[in-house]
Coordinates of C-alpha atoms and ligand atoms in Angstrom, one line a residue:
X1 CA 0.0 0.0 0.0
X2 CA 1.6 3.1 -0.8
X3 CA 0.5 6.4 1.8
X4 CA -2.4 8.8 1.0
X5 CA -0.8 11.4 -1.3
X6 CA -1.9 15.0 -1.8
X7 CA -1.9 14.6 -5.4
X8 CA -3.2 12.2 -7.8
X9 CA -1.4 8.6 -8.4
X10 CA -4.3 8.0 -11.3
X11 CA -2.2 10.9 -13.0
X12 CA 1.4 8.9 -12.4
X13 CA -0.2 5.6 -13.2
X14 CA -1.2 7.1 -16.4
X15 CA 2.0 8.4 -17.4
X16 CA 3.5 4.8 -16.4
X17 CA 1.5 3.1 -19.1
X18 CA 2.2 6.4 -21.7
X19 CA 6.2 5.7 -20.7
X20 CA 5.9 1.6 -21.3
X21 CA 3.8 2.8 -24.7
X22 CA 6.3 5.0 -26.1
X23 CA 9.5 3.5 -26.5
X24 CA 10.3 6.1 -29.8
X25 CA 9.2 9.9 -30.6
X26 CA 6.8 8.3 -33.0
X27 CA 4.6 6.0 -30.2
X28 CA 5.0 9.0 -28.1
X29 CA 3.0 11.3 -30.2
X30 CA 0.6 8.7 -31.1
X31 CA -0.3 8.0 -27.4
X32 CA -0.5 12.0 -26.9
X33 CA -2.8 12.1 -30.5
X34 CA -4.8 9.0 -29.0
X35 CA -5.7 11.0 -25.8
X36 CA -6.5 14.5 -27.2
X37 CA -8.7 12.5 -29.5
X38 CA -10.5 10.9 -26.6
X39 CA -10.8 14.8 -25.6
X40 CA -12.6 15.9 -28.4
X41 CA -9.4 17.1 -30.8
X42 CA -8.9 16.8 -34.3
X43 CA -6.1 16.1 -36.4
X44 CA -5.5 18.8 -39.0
X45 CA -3.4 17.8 -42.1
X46 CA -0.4 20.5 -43.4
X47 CA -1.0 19.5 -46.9
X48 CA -5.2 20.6 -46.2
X49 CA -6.2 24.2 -46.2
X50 CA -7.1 25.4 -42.8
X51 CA -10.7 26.9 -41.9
X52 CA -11.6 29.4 -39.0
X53 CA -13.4 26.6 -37.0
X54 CA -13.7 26.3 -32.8
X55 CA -12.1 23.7 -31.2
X56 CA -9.0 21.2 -30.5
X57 CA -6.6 20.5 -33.8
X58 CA -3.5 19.2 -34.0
X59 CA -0.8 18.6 -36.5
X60 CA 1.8 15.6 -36.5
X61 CA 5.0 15.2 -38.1
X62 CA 7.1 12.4 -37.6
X63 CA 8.2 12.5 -34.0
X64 CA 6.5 15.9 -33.3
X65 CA 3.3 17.0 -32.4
X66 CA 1.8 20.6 -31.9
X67 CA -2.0 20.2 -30.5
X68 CA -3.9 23.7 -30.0
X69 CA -7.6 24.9 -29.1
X70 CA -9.7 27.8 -30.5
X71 CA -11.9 28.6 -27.7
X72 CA -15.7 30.6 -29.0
X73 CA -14.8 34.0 -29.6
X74 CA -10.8 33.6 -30.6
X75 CA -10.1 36.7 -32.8
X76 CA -7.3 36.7 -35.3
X77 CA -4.7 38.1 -32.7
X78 CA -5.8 35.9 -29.5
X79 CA -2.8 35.1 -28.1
X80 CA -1.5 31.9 -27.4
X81 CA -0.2 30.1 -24.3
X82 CA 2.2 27.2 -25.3
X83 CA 3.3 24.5 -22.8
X84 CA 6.8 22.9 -24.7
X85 CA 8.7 20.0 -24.6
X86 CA 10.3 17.1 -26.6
X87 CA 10.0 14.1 -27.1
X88 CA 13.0 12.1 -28.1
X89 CA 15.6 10.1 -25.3
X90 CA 19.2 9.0 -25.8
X91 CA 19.3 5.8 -26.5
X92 CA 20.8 3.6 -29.4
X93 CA 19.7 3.5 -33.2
X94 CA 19.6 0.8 -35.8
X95 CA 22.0 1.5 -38.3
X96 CA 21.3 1.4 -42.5
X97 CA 22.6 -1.3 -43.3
X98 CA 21.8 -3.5 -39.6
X99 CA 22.7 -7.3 -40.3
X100 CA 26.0 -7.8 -38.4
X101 CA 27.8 -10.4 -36.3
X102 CA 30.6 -12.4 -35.8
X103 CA 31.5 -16.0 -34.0
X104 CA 28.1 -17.3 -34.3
X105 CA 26.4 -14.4 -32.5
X106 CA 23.8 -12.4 -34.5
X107 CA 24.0 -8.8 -33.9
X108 CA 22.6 -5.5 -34.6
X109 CA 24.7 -2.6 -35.8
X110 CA 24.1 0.8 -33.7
X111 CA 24.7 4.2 -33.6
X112 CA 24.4 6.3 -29.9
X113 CA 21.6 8.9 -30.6
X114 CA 21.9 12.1 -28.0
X115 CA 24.2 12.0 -25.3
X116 CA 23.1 8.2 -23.5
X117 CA 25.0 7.4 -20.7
X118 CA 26.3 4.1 -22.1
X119 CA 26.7 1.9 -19.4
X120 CA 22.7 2.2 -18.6
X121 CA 22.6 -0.2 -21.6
X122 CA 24.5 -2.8 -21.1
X123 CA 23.4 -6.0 -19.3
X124 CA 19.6 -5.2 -20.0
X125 CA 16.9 -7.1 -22.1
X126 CA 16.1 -5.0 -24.7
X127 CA 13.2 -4.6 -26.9
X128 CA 13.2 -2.8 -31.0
X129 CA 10.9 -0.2 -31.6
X130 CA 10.3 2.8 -34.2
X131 CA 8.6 3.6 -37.6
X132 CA 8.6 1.4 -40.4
X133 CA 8.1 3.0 -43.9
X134 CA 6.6 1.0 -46.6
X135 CA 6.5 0.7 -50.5
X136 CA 3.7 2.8 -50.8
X137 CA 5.1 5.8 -48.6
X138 CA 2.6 5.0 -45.5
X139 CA 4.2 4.6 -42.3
X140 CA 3.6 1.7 -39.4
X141 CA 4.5 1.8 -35.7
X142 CA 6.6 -1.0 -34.6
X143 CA 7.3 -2.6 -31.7
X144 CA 8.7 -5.8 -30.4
X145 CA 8.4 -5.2 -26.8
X146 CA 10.1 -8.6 -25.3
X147 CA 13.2 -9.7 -24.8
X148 CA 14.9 -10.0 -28.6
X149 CA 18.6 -8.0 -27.8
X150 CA 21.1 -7.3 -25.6
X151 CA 24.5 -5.7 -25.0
X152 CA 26.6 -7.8 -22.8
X153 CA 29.3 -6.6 -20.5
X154 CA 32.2 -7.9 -20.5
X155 CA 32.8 -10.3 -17.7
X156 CA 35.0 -8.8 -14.7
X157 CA 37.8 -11.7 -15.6
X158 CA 38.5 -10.3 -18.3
X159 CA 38.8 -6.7 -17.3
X160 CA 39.7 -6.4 -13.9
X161 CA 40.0 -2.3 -14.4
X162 CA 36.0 -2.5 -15.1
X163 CA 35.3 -1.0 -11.6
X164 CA 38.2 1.6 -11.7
X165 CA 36.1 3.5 -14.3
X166 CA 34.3 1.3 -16.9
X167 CA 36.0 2.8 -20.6
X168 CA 33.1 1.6 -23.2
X169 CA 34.1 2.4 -27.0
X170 CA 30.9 3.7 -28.9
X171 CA 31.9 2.2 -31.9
X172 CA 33.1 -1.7 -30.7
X173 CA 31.5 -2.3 -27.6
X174 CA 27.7 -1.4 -27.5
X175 CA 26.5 -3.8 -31.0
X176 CA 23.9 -5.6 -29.4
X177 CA 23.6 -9.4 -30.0
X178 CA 20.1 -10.7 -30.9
X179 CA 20.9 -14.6 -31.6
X180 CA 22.5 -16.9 -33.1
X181 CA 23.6 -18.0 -36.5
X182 CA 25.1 -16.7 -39.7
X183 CA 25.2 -12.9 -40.7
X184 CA 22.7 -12.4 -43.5
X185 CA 22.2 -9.7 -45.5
X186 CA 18.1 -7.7 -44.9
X187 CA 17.6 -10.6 -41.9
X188 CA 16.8 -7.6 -39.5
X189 CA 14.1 -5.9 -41.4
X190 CA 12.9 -9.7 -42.9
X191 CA 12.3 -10.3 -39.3
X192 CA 10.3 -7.2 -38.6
X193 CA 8.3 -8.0 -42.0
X194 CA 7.3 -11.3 -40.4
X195 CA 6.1 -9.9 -36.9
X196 CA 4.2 -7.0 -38.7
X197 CA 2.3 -9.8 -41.3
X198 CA 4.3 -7.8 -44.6
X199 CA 5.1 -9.4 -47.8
X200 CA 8.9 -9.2 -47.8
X201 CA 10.2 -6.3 -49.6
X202 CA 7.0 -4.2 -48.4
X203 CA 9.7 -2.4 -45.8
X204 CA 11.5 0.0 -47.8
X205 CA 12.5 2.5 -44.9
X206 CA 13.0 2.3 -41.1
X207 CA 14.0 4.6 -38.2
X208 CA 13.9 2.2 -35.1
X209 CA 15.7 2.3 -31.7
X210 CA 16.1 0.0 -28.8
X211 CA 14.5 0.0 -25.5
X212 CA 14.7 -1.5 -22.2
X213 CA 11.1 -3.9 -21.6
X214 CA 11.2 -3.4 -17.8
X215 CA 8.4 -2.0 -16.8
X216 CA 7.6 1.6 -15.0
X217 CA 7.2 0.8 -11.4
X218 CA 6.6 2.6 -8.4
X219 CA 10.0 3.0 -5.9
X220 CA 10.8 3.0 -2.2
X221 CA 9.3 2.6 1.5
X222 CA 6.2 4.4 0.7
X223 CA 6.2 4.0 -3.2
X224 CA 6.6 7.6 -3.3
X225 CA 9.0 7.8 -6.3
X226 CA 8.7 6.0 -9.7
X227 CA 11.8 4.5 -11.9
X228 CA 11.2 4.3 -15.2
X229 CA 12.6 5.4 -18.9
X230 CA 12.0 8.0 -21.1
X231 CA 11.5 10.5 -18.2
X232 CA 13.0 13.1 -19.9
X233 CA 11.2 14.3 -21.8
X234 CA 8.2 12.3 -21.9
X235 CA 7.1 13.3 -18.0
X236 CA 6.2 16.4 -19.8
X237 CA 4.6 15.5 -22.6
X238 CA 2.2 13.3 -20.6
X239 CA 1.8 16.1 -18.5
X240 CA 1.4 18.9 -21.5
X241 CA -1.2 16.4 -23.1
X242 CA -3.0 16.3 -19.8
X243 CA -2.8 20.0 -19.2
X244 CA -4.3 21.1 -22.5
X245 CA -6.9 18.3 -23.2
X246 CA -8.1 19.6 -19.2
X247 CA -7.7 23.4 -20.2
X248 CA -9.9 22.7 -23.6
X249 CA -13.1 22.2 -21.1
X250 CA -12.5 25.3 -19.4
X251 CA -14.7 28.6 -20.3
X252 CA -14.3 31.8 -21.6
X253 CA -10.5 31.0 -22.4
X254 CA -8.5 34.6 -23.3
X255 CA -5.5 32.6 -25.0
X256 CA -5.8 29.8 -27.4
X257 CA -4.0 27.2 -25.7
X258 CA -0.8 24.9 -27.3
X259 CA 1.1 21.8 -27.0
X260 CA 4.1 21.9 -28.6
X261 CA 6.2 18.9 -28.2
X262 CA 9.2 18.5 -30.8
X263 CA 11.8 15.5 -31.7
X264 CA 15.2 15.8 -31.6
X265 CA 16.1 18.0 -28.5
X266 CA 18.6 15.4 -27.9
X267 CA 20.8 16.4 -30.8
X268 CA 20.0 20.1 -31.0
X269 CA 16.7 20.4 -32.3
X270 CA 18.3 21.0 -35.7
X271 CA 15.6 19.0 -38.1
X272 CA 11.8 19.7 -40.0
X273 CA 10.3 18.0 -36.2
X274 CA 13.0 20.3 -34.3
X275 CA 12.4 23.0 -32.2
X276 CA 15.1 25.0 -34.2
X277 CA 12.7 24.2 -37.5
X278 CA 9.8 26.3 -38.9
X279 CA 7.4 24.0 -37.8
X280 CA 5.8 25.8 -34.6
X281 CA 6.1 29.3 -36.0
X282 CA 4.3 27.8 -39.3
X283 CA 1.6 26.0 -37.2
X284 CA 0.8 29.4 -35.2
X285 CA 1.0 31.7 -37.8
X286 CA -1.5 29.4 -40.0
X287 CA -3.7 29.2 -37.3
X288 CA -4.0 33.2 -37.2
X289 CA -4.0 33.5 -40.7
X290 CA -7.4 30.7 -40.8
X291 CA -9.2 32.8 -38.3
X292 CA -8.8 35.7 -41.2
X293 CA -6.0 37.5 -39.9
X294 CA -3.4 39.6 -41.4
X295 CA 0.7 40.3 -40.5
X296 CA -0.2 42.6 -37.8
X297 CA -2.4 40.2 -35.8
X298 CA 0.5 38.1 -36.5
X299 CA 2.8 40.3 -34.6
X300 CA 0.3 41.1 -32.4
X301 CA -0.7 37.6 -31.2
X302 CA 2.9 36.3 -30.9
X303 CA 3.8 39.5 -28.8
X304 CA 1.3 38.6 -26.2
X305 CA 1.9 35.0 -26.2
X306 CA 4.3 33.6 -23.5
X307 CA 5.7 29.4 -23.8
X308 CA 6.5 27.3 -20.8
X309 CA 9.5 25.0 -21.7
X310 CA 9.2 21.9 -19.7
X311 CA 12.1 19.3 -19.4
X312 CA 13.7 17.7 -17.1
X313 CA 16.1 19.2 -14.0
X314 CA 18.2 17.6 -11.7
X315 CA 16.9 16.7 -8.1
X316 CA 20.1 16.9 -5.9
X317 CA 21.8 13.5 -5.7
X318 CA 23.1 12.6 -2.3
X319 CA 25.7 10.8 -3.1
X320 CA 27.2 13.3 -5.1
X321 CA 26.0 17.0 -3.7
X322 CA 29.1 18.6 -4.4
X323 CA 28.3 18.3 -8.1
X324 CA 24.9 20.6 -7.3
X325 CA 24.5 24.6 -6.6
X326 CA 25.1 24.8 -2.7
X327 CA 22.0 26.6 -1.8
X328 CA 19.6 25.7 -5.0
X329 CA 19.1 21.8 -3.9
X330 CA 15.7 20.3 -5.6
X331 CA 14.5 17.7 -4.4
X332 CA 11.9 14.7 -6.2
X333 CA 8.2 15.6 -4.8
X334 CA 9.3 19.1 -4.0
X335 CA 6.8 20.2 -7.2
X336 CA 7.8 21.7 -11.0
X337 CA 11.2 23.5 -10.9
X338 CA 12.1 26.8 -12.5
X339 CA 15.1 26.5 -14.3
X340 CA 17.8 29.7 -14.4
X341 CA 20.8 30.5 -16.5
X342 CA 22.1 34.1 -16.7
X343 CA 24.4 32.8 -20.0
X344 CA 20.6 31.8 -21.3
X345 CA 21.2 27.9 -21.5
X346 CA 17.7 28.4 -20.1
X347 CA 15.2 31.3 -21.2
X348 CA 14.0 32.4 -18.1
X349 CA 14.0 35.5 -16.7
X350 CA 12.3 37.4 -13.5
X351 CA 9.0 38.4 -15.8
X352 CA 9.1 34.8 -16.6
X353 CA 9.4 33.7 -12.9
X354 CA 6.6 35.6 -12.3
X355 CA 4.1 34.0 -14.8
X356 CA 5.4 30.3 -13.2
X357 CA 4.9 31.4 -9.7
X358 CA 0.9 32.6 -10.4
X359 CA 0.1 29.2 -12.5
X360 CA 1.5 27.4 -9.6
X361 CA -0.1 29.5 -7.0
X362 CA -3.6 29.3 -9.0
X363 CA -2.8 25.1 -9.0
X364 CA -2.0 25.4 -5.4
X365 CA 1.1 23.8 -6.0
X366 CA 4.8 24.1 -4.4
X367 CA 7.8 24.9 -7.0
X368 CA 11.9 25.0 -6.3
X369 CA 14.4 26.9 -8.1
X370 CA 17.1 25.3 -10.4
X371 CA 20.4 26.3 -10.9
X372 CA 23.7 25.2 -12.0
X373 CA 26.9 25.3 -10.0
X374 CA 29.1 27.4 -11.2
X375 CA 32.0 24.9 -11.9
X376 CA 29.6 23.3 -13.8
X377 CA 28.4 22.7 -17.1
X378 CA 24.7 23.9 -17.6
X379 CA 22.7 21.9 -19.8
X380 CA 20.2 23.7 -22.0
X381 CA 16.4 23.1 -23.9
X382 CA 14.0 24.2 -26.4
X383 CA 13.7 27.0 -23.9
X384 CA 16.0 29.6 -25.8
X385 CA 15.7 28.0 -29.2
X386 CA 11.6 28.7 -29.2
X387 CA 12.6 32.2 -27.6
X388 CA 14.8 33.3 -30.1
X389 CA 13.5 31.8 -33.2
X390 CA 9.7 33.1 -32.7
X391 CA 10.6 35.9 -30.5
X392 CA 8.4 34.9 -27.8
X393 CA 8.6 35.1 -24.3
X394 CA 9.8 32.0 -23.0
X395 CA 10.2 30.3 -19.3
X396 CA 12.4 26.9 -18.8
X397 CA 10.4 24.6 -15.9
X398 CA 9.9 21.0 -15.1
X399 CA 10.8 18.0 -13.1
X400 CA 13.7 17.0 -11.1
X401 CA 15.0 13.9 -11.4
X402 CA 17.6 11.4 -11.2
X403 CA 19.9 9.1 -13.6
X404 CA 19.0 11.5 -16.3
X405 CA 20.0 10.1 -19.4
X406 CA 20.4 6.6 -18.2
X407 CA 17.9 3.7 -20.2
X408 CA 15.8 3.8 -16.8
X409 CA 15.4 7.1 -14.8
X410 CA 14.0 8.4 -11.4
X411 CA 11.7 10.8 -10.1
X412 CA 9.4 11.8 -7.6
X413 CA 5.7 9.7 -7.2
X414 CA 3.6 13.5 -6.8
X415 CA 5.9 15.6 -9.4
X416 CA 4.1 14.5 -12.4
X417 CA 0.2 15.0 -11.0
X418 CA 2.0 18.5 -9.6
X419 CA 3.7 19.8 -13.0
X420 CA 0.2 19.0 -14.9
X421 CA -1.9 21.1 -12.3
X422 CA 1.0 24.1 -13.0
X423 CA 0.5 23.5 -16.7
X424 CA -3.2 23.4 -16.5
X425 CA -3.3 26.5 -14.6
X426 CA -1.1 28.3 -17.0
X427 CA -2.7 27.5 -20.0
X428 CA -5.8 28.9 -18.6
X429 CA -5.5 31.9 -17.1
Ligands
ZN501 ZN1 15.3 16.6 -21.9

C-alpha cells in the first residue's frame, strides 16, 4: 500500500502506461494524438487548407506534435499560451545497413543517438521499436516489446579495471547481439516484415531504436518515487497532453492554448520536427491566418503570447552534492522546478518567474528553483531555441529527477500529478 498522497497517483499511473507505450518519438506522439482524441481534438493535415473553425486541432510530423484549441470567440490576434517540450531520449539507433555479427552471434549494428550514458545499456533485455516505412510511402508503428537484444558486459575476468572506471568504445562495444547464426544480409528488417504480417520487400525504410522492456514501477518505503525510462522528456509530454486536453473544457479562455512537443532535443533540435525548424512558427501563424487574420495580428498575437519550456532538471543526488549549486538543492516531490541560467542555456528570466509562480499559486502547487553550479556545465532546452527563433517570451520549468540520461530514470511519485496542475493552470488563465 503506498501512503495517501496529496496529489493524484491516477495521473502517475497514467504516465507509467504512456512511458511503457512510447519506447520512440513516434509512439509517443501517437499516445498523446490518441488521448487528445479521446478529448474531443482533431487532427489537421499541413498539406489541407485550414478553416476558422472552434475547437481542439492538432498537426503531426514524424516524432513531433503541436495540439492547439480555438476557444468561442478567438479573434485573429488571441494570443497563445504554449506549454513545450520534446520528445525524443538517448538511447541507441539501428544503423542502414543492420545485419551484423561475428562467432556465431547475431548482432545488430548501432549508432548512440543524443548523449546516453552508455553503461545504462548494457546487461539489460532490450526490446526494437520505431517507424517502419513502406513501399507505398505510408508509415507503421513498430514494436517488439520482449526480450529480442542485448548488449553484454564484459565479464569482470576479463577486465579487472571495469570497476576503476568502466571505458566503453561507442563504436566496438555497444553492437547488441540478438541470436544466433550466420550474418545475412536484410535478416533484420525480414524479421520485422514477419512480426508486422508484410510481404517481404514491403519495408523499404525504417528509423527504429532499442528500449529496455522493464516495466515503469513505483519505488521506495512508501512507493513515493517512480523509476522508469523516457522521463525526460516524456514526464512532460504526458503532463502537457493532460494540461491542454483539461484546459480545452474550461470557459471563456482569453488565450488559445498549445502543446508543442518536438523531436530531436537530444541532438540540438536541428531538423523539420526540431524545435530550431519552422514548424511551430508555421503552425501558429497558419492558425491566425485561418481565423482571417493579417501580419499585424500576427505580430500582435505572438507578442502577447508567453511558452513554458518543460524538461527535465536535476533533483540533488546525495551521493554526489558537491556536483549541485550549494543553496539551489531540488528535491523529487518538492513540485515543478524553474530552471535559471544568466548565460541563457535556459530562457527564463524574473517576468518569466513571475508567470510560473501565479500558474503554480492558482494550482495550489509548491515549486523550487534550479540552478547550476558554477563549476559546472549547464545543460540547455528548447527554452531559448523557441525564444529566439519566434521571438516569444519563453520560461524553462519542469521536473527533477535522477539518472537523467540513463535507459531507466527516477523521479518523484507526486511531481508529475503536480507539473500537470502548474501546466493546466497556465494554460488557462
Ligand atoms: Zn530533456
Amino acid at each position: 500500500m503506498s501512503t495517501p498522497s496529496r496529489f493524484d497517483r491516477g495521473h502517475t499511473d497514467d504516465l507509467m502506461s504512456f512511458l511503457a507505450a512510447s519506447p520512440s518519438p513516434y509512439h509517443a506522439v501517437a499516445n498523446a494524438a490518441a488521448r487528445l482524441e479521446k478529448a474531443g481534438f482533431q487532427q489537421v493535415r499541413e498539406t489541407d487548407a485550414w478553416d476558422a473553425s472552434v475547437g481542439g486541432k492538432y498537426v503531426l510530423r514524424g516524432g513531433a506534435i503541436i495540439a492547439w484549441f480555438v476557444p468561442e470567440g478567438a479573434s485573429a490576434h488571441t494570443p497563445f499560451r504554449i506549454v513545450g517540450a520534446h520528445t525524443d531520449s538517448p538511447n541507441l539507433r539501428v544503423k542502414p545497413l543492420p545485419d551484423t555479427g561475428a562467432f556465431g552471434w547475431r548482432q545488430v549494428a548501432v549508432e548512440v543517438y543524443g548523449g546516453t550514458l552508455l553503461n545504462t545499456w548494457l546487461d539489460r533485455d532490450l526490446g526494437l521499436a520505431g517507424r517502419l516505412t513502406l513501399r507505398d510511402g505510408s508509415h507503421r508503428l513498430v514494436n517488439v516489446d520482449r526480450a529480442l537484444l542485448r548488449v553484454p558486459q564484459l565479464a569482470i575476468h576479463l577486465d579487472r579495471s571495469a570497476n576503476d572506471g568502466l571505458k566503453l568504445d561507442r563504436q566496438k562495444h555497444l553492437q547488441p547481439i540478438w541470436g544466433l547464426g550466420d550474418v545475412a544480409e536484410g535478416d533484420l528488417i525480414r524479421f520485422l516484415e514477419q512480426e508486422e504480417g508484410l510481404a517481404e520487400g514491403e519495408v523499404t525504410g525504417w528509423d527504429l531504436m532499442v528500449h529496455s522492456i522493464e516495466r515503469p514501477s513505483y519505488l521506495g518505503r512508501d512507493n513515493e518515487l517512480v523509476a522508469g525510462p523516457r522521463m525526460d522528456n516524456l514526464i512532460s509530454v504526458h503532463a502537457g497532453t493532460a494540461a491542454l486536453a483539461a484546459a480545452s473544457t474550461a470557459a471563456g479562455l482569453p488565450f488559445i492554448p498549445v502543446l508543442a512537443a518536438f523531436d530531436h532535443e537530444e541532438n540540438g533540435s536541428q531538423a523539420d520536427t526540431g524545435a530550431d525548424g519552422p514548424l511551430l512558427g508555421t503552425v501558429l501563424e497558419r492558425s491566425v491566418f485561418a481565423r482571417g487574420g493579417s501580419y499585424e495580428d500576427k505580430a500582435r498575437a505572438f507578442a502577447g503570447t508567453v511558452c513554458l519550456s518543460s524538461d527535465t532538471g536535476h533533483a540533488i543526488h546525495p551521493n554526489y552534492a558537491e556536483r549541485h549549486d550549494p543553496t539551489h538543492h531540488p528535491r523529487a516531490n518538492g513540485g515543478p522546478i524553474l530552471k535559471v541560467n544568466v548565460n541563457q542555456r535556459y530562457a527564463t528570466d524574473g517576468s518569466g518567474r513571475a508567470v510560473f509562480a501565479a500558474a503554480c499559486e492558482r494550482a495550489g502547487v509548491p515549486w523550487q528553483h534550479f540552478v547550476s553550479n558554477n563549476a559546472m556545465p549547464c545543460g540547455t532546452t528548447i527554452g531559448p531555441i523557441t525564444a529566439a527563433r519566434h521571438g516569444i517570451q519563453t520560461v524553462d520549468i519542469g521536473v527533477a529527477i535522477l539518472s537523467m540520461h540513463s535507459a531507466r530514470e527516477l523521479c518523484g511519485a507526486d511531481d508529475p500529478h503536480m507539473l500537470a496542475n502548474a501546466l493546466r493552470a497556465f494554460l488557462e488563465s
